[in-house]
Short mmCIF file of C-alpha atoms in Angstrom, two decimals:
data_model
loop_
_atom_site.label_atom_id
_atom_site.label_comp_id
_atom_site.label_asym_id
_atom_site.label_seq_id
_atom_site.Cartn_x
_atom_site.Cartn_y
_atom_site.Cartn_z
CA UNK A 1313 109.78 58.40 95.14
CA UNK A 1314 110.86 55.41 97.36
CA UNK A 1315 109.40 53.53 100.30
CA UNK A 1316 110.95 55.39 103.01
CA UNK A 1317 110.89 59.36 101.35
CA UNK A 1318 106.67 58.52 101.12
CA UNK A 1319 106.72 57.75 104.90
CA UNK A 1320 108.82 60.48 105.88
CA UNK A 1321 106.74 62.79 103.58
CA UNK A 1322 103.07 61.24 105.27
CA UNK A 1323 104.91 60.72 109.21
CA UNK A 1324 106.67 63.97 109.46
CA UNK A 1325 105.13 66.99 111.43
CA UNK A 1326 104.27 69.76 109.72
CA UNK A 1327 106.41 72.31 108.98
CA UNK A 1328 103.85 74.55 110.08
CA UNK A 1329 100.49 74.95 111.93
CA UNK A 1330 97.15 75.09 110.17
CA UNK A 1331 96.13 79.12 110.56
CA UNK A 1332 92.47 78.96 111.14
CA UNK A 1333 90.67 81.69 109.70
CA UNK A 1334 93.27 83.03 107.57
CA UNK A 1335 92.76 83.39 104.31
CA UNK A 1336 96.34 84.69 103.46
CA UNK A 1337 98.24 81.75 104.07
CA UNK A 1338 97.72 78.76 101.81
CA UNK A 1339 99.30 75.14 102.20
CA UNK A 1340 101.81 74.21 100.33
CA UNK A 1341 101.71 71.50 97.49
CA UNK A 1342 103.39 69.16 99.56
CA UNK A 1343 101.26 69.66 102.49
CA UNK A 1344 98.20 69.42 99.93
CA UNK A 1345 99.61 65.94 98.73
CA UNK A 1346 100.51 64.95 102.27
CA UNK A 1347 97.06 64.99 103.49
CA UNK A 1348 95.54 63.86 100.51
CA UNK A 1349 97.41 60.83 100.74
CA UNK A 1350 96.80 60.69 104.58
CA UNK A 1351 92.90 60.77 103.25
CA UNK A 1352 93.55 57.96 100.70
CA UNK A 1353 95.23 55.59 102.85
CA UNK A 1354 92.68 56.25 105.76
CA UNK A 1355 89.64 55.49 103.24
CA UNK A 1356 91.48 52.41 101.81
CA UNK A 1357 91.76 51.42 106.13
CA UNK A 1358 88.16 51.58 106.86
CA UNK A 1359 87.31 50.18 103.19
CA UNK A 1360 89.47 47.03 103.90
CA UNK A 1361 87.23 46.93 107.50
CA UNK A 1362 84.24 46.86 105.52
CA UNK A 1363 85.17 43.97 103.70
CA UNK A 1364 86.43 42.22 107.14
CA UNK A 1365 82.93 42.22 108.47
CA UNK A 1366 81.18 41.44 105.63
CA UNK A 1367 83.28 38.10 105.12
CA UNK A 1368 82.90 37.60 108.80
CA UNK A 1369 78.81 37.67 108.42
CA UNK A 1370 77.15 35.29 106.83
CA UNK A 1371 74.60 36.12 104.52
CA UNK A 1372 71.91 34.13 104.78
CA UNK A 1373 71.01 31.72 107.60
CA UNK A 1374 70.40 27.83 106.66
CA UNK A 1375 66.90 28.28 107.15
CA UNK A 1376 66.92 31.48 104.79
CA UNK A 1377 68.78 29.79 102.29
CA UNK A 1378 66.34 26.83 101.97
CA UNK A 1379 63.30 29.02 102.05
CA UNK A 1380 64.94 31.44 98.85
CA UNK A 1381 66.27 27.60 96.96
CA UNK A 1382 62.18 26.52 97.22
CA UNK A 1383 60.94 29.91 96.28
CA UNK A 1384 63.44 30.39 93.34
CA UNK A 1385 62.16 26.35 92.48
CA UNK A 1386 58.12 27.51 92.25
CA UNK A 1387 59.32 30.43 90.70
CA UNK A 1388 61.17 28.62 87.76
CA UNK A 1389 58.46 26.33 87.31
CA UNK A 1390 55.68 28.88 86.34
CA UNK A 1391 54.21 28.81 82.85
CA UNK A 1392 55.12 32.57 82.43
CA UNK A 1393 58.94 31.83 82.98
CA UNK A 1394 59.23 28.81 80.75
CA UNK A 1395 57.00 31.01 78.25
CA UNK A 1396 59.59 33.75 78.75
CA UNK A 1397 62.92 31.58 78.35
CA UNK A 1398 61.39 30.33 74.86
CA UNK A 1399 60.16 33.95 73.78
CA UNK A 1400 63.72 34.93 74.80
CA UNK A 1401 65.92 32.19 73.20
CA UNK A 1402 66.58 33.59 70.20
CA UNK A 1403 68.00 36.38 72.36
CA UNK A 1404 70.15 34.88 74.54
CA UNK A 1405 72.06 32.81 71.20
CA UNK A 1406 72.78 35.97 69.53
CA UNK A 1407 74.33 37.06 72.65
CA UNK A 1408 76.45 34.07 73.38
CA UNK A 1409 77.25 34.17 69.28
CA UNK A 1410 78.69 38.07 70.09
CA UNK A 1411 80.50 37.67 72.98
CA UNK A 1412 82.40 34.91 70.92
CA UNK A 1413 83.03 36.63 67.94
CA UNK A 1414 83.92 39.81 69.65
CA UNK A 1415 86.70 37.76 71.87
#
């Protein structure tokens, strides 16, 4: 289906009107696929507004971001996570051995 046939199939007025409360009448296929694709392209629309905003906002403040960098710090220099990176060593090589030898 080219370019122009899917915008004459998604811009074009309906052959018909909607009945409302009639159960007798169904849509047909094309109609089903016309809105469908109407419903598609207006999720994809307010999906690619999401991602607008959210590159728009920052998300952490200066302030934030030094406050989480000295937290993460103390946290990193507890006995109980250098006890943990030791304990799970042996873990993490076997891992970096797989992912090689499954590439």
């Amino acid at each position: 289906m080219s370019v122009d046939e899917r915008k004459a199939l998604v811009t074009s007025a309906p052959k018909q009107t909607w009945p409302e409360g009639r159960t007798d009448v169904l849509p047909t296929a094309e109609q089903v696929l016309a809105e469908e694709r109407l419903a598609f392209t207006d999720r994809i629309i307010g999906l690619e507004q999401q991602v607008r905003e959210l590159q728009q906002t920052p998300l952490a403040t200066p302030s934030e971001a030094v406050a989480m960098e000295s937290s993460y710090a103390l946290l990193t220099s507890t006995t109980t996570w250098r006890a943990g990176r030791v304990v799970m060593l042996p873990v993490r090589v076997l891992r970096a051995v797989q992912r090689r030898v499954i590439r």
